[in-house]
CSV table of N, CA and C in Angstrom, one decimal:
chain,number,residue,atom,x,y,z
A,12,UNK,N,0.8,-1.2,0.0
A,12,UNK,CA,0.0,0.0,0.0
A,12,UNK,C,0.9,1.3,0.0
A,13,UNK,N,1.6,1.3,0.7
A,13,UNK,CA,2.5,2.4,0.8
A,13,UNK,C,3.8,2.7,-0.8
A,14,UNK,N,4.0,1.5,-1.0
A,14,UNK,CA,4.8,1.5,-2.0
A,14,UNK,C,3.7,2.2,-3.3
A,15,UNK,N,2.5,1.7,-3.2
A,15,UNK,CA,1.7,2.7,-4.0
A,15,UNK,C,1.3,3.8,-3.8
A,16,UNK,N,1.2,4.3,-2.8
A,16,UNK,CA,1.2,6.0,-2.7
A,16,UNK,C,2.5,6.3,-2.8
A,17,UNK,N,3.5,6.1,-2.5
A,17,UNK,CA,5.0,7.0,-3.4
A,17,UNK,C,5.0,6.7,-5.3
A,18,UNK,N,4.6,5.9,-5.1
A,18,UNK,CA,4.5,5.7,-6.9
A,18,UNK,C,3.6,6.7,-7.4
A,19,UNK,N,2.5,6.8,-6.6
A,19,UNK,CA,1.5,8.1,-7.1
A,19,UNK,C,2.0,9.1,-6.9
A,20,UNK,N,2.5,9.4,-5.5
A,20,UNK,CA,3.0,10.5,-5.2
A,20,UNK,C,4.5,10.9,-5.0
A,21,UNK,N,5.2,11.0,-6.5
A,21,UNK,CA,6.7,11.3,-5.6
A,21,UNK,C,7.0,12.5,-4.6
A,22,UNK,N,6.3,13.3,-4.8
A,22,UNK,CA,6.6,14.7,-4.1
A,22,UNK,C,6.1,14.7,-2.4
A,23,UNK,N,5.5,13.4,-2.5
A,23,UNK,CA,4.9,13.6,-1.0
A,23,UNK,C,6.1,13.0,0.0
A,24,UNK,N,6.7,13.0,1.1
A,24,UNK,CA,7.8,12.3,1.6
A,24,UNK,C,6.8,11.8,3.0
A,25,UNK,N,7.1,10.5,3.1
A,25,UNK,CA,6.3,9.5,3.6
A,25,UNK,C,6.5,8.6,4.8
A,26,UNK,N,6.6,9.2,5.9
A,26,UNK,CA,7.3,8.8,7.2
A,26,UNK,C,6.7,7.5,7.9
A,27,UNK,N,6.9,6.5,8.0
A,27,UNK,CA,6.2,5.3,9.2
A,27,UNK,C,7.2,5.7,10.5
A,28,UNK,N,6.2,5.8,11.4
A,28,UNK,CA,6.7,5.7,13.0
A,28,UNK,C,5.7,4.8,13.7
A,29,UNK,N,6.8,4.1,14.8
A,29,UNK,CA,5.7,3.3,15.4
A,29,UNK,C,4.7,3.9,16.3
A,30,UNK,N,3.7,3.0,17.0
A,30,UNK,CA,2.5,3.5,17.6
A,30,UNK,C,3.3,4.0,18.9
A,31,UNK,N,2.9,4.5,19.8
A,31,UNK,CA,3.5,4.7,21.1
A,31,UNK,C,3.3,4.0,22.0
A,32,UNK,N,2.0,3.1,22.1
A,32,UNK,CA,2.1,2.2,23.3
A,32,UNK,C,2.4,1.0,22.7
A,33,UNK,N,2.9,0.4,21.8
A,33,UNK,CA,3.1,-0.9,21.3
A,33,UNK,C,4.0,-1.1,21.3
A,34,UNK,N,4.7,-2.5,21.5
A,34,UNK,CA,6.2,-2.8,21.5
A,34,UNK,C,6.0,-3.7,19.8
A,35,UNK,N,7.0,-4.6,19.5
A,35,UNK,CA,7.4,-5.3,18.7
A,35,UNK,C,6.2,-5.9,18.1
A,36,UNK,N,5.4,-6.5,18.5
A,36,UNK,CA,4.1,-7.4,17.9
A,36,UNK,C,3.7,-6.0,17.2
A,37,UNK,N,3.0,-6.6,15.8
A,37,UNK,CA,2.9,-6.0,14.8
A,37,UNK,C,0.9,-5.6,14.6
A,38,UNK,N,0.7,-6.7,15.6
A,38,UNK,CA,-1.0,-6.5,15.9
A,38,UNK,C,-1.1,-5.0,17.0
A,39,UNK,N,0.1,-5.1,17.9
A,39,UNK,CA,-0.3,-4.1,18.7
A,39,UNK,C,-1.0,-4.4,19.9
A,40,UNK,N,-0.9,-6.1,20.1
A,40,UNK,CA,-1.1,-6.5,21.4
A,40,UNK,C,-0.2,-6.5,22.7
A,41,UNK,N,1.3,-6.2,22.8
A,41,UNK,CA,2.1,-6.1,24.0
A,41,UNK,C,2.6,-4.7,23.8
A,42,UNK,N,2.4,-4.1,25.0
A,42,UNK,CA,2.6,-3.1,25.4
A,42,UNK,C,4.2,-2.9,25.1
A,43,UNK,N,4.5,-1.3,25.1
A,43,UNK,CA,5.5,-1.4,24.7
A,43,UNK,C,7.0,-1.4,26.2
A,44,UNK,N,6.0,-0.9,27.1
A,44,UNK,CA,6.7,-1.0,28.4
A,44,UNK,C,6.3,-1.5,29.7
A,45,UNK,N,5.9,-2.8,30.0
A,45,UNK,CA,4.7,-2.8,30.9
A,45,UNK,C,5.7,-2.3,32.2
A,46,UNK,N,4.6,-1.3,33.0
A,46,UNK,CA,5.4,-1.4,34.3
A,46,UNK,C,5.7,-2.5,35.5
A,47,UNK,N,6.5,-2.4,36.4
A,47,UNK,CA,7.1,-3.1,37.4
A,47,UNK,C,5.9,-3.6,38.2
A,48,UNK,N,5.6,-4.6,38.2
A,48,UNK,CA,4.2,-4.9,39.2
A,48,UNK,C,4.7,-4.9,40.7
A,49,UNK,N,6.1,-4.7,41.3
A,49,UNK,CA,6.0,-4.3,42.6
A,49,UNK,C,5.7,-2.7,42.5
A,50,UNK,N,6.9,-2.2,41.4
A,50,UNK,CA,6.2,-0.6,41.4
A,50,UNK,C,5.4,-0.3,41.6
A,51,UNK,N,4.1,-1.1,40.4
A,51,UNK,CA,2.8,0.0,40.4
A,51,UNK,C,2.0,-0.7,42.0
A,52,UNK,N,2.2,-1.6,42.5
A,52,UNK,CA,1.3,-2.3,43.5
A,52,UNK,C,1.7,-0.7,44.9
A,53,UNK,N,3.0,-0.8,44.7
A,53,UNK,CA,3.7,0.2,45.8
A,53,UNK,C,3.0,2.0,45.6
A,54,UNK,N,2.9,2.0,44.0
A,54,UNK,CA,2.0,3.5,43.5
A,54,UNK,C,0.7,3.4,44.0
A,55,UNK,N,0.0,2.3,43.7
A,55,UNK,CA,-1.2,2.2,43.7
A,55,UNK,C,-1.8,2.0,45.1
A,56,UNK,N,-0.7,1.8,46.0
A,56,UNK,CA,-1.6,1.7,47.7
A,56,UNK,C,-1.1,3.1,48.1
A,57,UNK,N,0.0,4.0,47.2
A,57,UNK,CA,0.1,5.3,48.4
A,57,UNK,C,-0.8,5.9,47.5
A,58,UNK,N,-0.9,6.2,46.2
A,58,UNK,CA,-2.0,7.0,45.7
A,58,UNK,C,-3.7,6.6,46.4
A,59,UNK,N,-3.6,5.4,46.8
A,59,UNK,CA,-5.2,5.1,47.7
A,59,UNK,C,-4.6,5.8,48.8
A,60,UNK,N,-4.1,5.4,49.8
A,60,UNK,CA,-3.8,6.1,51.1
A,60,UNK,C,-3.8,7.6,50.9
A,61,UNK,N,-3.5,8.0,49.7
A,61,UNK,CA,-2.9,9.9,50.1
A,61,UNK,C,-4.0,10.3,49.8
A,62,UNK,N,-5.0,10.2,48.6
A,62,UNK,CA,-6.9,10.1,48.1
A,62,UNK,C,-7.7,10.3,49.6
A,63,UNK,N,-7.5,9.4,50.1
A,63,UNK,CA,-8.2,9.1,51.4
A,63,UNK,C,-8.1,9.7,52.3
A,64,UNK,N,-6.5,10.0,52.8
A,64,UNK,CA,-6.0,11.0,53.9
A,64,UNK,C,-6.5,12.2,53.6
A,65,UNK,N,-6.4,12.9,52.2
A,65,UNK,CA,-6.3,13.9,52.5
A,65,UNK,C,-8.1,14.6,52.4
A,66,UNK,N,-8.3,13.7,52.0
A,66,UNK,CA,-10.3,14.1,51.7
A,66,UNK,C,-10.8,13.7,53.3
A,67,UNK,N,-9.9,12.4,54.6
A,67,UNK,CA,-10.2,13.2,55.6
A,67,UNK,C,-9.4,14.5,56.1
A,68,UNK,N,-8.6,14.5,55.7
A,68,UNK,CA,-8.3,16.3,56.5
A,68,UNK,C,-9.8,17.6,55.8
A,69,UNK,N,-10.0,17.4,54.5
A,69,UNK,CA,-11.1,17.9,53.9
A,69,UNK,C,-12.3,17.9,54.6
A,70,UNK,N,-12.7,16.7,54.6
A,70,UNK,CA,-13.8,16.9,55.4
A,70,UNK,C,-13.8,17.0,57.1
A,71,UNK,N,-12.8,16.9,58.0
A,71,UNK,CA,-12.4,17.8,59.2
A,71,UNK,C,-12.5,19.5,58.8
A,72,UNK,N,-11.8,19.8,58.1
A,72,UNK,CA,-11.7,21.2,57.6
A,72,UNK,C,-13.2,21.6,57.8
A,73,UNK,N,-13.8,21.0,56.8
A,73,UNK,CA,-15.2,21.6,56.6
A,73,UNK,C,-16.0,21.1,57.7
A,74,UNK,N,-15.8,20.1,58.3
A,74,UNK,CA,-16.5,19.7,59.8
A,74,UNK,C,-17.8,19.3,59.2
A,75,UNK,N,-17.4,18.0,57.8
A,75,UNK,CA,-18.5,17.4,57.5
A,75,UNK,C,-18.2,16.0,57.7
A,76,UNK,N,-19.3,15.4,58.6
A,76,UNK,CA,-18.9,13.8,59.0
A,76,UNK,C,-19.5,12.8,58.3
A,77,UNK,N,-18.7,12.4,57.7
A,77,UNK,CA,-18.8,11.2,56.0
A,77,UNK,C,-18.2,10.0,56.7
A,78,UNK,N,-18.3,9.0,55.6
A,78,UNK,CA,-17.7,7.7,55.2
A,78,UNK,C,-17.0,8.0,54.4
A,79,UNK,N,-15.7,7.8,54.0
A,79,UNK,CA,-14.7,8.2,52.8
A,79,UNK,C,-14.4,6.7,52.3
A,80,UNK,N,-15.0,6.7,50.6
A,80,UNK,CA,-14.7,5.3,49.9
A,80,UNK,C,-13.7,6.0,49.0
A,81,UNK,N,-12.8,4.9,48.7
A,81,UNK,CA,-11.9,5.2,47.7
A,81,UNK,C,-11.9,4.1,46.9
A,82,UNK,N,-12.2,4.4,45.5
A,82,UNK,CA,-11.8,2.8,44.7
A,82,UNK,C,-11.3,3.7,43.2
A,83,UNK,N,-11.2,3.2,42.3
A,83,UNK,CA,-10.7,3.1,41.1
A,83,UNK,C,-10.7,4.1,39.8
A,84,UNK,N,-10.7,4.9,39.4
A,84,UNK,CA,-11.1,5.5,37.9
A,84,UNK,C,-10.2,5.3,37.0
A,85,UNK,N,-10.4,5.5,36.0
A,85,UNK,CA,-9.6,5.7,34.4
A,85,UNK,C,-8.9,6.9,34.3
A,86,UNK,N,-8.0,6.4,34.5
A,86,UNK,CA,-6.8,8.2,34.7
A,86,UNK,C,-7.0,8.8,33.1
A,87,UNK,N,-6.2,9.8,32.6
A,87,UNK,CA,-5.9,10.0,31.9
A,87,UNK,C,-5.7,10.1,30.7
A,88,UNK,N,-4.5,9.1,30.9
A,88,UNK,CA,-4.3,8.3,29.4
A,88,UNK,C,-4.4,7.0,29.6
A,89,UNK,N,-4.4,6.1,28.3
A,89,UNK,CA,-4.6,4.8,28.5
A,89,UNK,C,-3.4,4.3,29.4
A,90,UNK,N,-3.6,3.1,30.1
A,90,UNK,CA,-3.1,2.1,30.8
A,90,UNK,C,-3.3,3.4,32.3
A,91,UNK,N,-3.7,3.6,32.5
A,91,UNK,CA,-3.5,4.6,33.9
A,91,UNK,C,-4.8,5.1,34.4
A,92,UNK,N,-5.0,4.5,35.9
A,92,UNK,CA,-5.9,4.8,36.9
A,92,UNK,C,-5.5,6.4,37.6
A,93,UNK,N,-6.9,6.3,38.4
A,93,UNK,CA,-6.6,7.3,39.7
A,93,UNK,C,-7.3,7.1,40.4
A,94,UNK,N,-7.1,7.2,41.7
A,94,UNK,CA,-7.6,6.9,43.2
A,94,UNK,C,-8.4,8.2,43.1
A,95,UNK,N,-9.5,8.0,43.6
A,95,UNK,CA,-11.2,8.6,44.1
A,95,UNK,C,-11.5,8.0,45.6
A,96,UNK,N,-11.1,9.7,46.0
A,96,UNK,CA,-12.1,9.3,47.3
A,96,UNK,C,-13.5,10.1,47.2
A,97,UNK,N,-14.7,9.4,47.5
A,97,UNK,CA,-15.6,10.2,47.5
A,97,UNK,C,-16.6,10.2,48.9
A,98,UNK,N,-17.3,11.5,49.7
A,98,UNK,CA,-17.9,11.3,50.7
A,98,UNK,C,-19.2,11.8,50.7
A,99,UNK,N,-20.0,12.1,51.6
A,99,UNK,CA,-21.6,12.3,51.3
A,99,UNK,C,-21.7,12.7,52.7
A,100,UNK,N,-22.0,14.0,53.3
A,100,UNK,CA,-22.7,13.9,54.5
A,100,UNK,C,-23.0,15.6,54.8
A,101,UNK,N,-23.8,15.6,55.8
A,101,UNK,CA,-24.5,17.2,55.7
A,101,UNK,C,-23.0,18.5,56.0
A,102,UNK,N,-23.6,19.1,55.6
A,102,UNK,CA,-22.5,20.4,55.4
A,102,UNK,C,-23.1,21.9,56.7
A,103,UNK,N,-22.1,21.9,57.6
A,103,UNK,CA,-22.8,23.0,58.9
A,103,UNK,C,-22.6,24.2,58.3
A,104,UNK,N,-22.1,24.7,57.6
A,104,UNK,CA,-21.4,26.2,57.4
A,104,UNK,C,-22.0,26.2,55.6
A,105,UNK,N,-21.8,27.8,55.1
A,105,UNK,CA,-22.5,27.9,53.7
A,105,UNK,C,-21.8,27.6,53.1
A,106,UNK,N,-22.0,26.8,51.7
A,106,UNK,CA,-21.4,26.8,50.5
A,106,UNK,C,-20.0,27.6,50.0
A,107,UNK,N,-21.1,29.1,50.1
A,107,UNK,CA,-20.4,30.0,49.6
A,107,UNK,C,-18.6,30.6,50.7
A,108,UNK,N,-18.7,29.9,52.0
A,108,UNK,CA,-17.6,30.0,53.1
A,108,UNK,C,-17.1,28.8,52.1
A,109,UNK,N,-17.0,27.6,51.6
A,109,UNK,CA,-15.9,26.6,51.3
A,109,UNK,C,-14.7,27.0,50.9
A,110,UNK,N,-14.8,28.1,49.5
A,110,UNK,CA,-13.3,28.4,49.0
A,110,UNK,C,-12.3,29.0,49.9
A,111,UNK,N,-13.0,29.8,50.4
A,111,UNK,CA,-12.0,30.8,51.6
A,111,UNK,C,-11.7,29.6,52.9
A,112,UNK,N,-12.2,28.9,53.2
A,112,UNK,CA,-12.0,27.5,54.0
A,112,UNK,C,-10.7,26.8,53.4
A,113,UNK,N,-10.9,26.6,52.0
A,113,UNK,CA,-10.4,25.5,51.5
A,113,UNK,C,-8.7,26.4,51.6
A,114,UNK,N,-9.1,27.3,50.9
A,114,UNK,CA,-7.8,28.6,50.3
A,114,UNK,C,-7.1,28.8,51.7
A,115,UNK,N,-7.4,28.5,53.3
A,115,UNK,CA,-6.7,29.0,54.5
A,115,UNK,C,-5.8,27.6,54.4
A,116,UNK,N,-5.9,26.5,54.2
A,116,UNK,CA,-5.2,25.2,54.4
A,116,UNK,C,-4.6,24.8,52.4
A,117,UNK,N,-4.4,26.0,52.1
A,117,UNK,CA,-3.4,25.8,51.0
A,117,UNK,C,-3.9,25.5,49.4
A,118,UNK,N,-5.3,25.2,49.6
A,118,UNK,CA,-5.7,24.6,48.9
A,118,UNK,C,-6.4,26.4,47.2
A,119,UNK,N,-6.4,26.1,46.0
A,119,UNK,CA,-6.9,26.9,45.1
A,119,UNK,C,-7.8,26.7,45.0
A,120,UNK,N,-8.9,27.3,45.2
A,120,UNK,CA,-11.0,27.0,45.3
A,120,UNK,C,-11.6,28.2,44.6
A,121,UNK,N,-12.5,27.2,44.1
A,121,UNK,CA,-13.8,28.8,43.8
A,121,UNK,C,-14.7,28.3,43.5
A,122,UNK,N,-15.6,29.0,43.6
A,122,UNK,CA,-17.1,28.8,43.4
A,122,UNK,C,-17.6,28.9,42.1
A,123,UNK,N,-17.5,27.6,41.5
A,123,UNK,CA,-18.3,27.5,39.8
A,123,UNK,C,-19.4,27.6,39.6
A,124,UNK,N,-19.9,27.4,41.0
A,124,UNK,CA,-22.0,27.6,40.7
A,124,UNK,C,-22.3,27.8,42.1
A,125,UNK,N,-23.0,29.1,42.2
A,125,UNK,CA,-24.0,29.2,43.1
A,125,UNK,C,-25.2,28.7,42.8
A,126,UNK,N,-25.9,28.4,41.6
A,126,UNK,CA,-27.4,28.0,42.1
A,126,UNK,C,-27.5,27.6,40.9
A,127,UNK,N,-28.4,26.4,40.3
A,127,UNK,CA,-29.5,25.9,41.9
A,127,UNK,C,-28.6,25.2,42.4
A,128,UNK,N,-27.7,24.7,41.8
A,128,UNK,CA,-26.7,24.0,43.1
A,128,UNK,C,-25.4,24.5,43.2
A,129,UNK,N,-24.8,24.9,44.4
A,129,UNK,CA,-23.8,25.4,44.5
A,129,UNK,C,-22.6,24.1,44.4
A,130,UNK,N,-21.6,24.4,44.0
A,130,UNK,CA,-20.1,23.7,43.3
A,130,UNK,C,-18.9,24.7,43.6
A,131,UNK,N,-17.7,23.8,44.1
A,131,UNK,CA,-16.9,24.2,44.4
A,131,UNK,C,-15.6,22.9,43.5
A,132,UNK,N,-14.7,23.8,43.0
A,132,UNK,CA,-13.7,23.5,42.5
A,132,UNK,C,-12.4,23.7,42.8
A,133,UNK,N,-11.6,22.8,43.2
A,133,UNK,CA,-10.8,22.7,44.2
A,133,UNK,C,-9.4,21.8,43.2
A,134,UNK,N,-7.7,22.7,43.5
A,134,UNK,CA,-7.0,21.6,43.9
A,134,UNK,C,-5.8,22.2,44.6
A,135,UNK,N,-5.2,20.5,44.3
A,135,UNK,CA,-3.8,21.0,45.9
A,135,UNK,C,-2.7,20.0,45.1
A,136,UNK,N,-2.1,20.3,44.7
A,136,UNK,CA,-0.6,19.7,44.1
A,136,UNK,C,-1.5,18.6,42.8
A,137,UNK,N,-1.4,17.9,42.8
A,137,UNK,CA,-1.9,16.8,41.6
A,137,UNK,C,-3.7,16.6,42.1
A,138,UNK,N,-4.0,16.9,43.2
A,138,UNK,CA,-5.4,16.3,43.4
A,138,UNK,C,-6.2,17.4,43.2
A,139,UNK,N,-7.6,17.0,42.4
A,139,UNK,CA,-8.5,17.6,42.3
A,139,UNK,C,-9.7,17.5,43.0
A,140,UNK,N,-10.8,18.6,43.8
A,140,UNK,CA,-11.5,18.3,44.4
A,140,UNK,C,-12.6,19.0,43.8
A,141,UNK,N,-13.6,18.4,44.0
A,141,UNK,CA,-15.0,19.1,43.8
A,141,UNK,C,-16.1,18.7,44.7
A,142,UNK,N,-16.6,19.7,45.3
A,142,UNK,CA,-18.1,19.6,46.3
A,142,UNK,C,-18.9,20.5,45.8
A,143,UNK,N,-20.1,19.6,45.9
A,143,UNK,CA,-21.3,19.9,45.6
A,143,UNK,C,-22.3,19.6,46.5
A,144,UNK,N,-23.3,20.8,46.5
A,144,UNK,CA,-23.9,21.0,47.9
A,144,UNK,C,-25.3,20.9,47.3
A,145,UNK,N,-26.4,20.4,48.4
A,145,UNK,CA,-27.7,20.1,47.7
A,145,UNK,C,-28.4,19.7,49.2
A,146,UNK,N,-29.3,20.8,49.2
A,146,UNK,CA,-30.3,20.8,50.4
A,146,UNK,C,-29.5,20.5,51.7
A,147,UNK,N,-28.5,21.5,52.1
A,147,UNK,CA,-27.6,20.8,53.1
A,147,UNK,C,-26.4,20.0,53.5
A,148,UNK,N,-26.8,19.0,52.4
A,148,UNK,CA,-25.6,18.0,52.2
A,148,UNK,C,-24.4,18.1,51.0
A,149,UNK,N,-23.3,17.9,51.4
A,149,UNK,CA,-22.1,17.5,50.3
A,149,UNK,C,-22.1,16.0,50.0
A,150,UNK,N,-21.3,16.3,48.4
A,150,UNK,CA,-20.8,15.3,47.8
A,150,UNK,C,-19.5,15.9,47.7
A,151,UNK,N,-18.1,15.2,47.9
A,151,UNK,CA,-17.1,15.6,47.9
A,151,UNK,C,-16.4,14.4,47.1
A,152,UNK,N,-15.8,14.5,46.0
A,152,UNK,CA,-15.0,13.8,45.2
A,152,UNK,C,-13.4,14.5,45.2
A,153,UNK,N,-12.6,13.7,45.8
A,153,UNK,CA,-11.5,14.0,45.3
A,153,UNK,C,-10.6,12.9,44.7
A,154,UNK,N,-10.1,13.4,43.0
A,154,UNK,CA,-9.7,12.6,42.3
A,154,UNK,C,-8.2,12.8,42.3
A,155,UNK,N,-7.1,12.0,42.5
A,155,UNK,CA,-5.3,11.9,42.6
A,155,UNK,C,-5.0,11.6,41.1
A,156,UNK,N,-3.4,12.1,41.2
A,156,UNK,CA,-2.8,12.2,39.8
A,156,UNK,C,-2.6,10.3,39.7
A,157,UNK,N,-2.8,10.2,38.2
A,157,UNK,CA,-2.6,9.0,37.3
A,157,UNK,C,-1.7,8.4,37.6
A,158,UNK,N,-1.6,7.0,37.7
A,158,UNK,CA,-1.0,5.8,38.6
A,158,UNK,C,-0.9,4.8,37.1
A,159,UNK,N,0.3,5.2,36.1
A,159,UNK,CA,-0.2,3.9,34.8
A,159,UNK,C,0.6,2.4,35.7
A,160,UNK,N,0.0,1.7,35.2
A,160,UNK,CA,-0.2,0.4,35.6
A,160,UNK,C,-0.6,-0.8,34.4
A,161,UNK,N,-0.5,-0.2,32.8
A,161,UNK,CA,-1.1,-1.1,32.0
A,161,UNK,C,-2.5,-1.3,31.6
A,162,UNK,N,-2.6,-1.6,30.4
A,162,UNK,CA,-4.4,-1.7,30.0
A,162,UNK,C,-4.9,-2.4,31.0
A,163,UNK,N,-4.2,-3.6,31.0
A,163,UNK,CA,-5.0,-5.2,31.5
A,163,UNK,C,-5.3,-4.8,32.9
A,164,UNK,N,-4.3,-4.6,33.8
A,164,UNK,CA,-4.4,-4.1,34.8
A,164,UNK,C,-5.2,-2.9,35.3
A,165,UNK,N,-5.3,-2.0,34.5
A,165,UNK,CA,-6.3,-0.6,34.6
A,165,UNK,C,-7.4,-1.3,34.3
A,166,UNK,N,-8.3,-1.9,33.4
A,166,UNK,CA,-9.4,-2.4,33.3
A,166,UNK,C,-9.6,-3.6,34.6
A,167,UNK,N,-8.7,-4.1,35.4
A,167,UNK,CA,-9.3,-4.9,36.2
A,167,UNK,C,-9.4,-4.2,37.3
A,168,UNK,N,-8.5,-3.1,37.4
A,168,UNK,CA,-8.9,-2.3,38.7
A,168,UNK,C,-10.2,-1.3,38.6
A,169,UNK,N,-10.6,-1.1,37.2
A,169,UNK,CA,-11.9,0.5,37.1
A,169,UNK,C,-13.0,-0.4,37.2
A,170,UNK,N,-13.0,-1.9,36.9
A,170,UNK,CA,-14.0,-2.7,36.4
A,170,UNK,C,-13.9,-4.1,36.3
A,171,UNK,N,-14.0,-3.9,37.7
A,171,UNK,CA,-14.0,-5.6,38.0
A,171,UNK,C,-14.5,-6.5,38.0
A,172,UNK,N,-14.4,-7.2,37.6
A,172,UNK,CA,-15.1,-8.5,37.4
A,172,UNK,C,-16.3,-8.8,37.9
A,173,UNK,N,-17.6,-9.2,37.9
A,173,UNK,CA,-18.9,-9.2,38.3
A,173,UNK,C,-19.1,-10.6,38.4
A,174,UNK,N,-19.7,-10.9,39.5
A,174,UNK,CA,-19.6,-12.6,39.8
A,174,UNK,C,-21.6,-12.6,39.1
A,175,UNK,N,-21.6,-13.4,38.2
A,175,UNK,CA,-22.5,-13.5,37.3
A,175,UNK,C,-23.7,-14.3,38.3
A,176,UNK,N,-25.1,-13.9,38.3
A,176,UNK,CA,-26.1,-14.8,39.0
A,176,UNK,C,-27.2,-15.1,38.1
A,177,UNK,N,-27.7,-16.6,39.0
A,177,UNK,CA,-28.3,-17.2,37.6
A,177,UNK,C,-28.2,-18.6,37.9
């Protein structure tokens, strides 16, 4: 195919480069670098741990008393997660106090929407936070910088396997 477009085209100059995440296989099935599976195991419990810690200091800050889950997203780029912590619980103080809250403990905030629901947009080094307030209560998601770890492995951790009933 290519030897026929230079034949058509000599004036065109006609570069092949490889794909970027592929190694040698010509299908494009092996990655071109899988990471270190002690590495990413050792990335992937402090990026959970640091998600978690820091959404509780967040919600101390704001003196809103949650359950903080953390499990899995789609970072990025392909082969790469990020740790999500997310919480849910009533909010004592207004909305419109969060940024100036957030901004005393270091954090860059502002208020993307007062109404009808108020939103706050938040981050602090790699992590991004957003609360959303609704009749009293927050939702607070904070999402951590990208952890790659490979397709195979990124799809078992965003989307785990489902034990089939029946």
């Amino acid at each position: 195919m290519y030897e026929r477009f230079r034949d058509r085209h000599p004036d065109v100059t006609l570069v092949l480069l490889p794909a970027d995440d592929v190694g040698s296989d010509p299908a494009g099935a092996v990655e071109a670098s899988p990471p270190d599976p002690d590495l990413a195991a050792h990335d992937l419990e402090q990026a959970r741990d640091d998600v978690g810690s820091l959404l509780t200091d967040v919600c101390a800050l704001l003196e809103v008393e949650a359950r903080i889950e953390v499990d899995w997203r789609s970072g990025s780029r392909a082969g790469a997660v990020q740790a999500t912590a997310t919480a849910h619980g009533p909010l004592p103080g207004l909305p419109a106090e969060i940024p100036s809250t957030l901004r005393s403990a270091g954090w860059h905030a502002r208020l993307t929407s007062s109404s009808p629901v108020p939103c706050v947009d938040a981050r602090l080094a790699g992590h991004a936070l957003r609360i959303v307030v609704h009749r009293g209560r927050a939702v607070l998601t904070l999402r951590g910088d990208d952890v790659v770890v490979g397709r195979a492995r990124s799809r078992a951790l965003v989307a785990p396997e489902r034990i089939s009933r029946g």
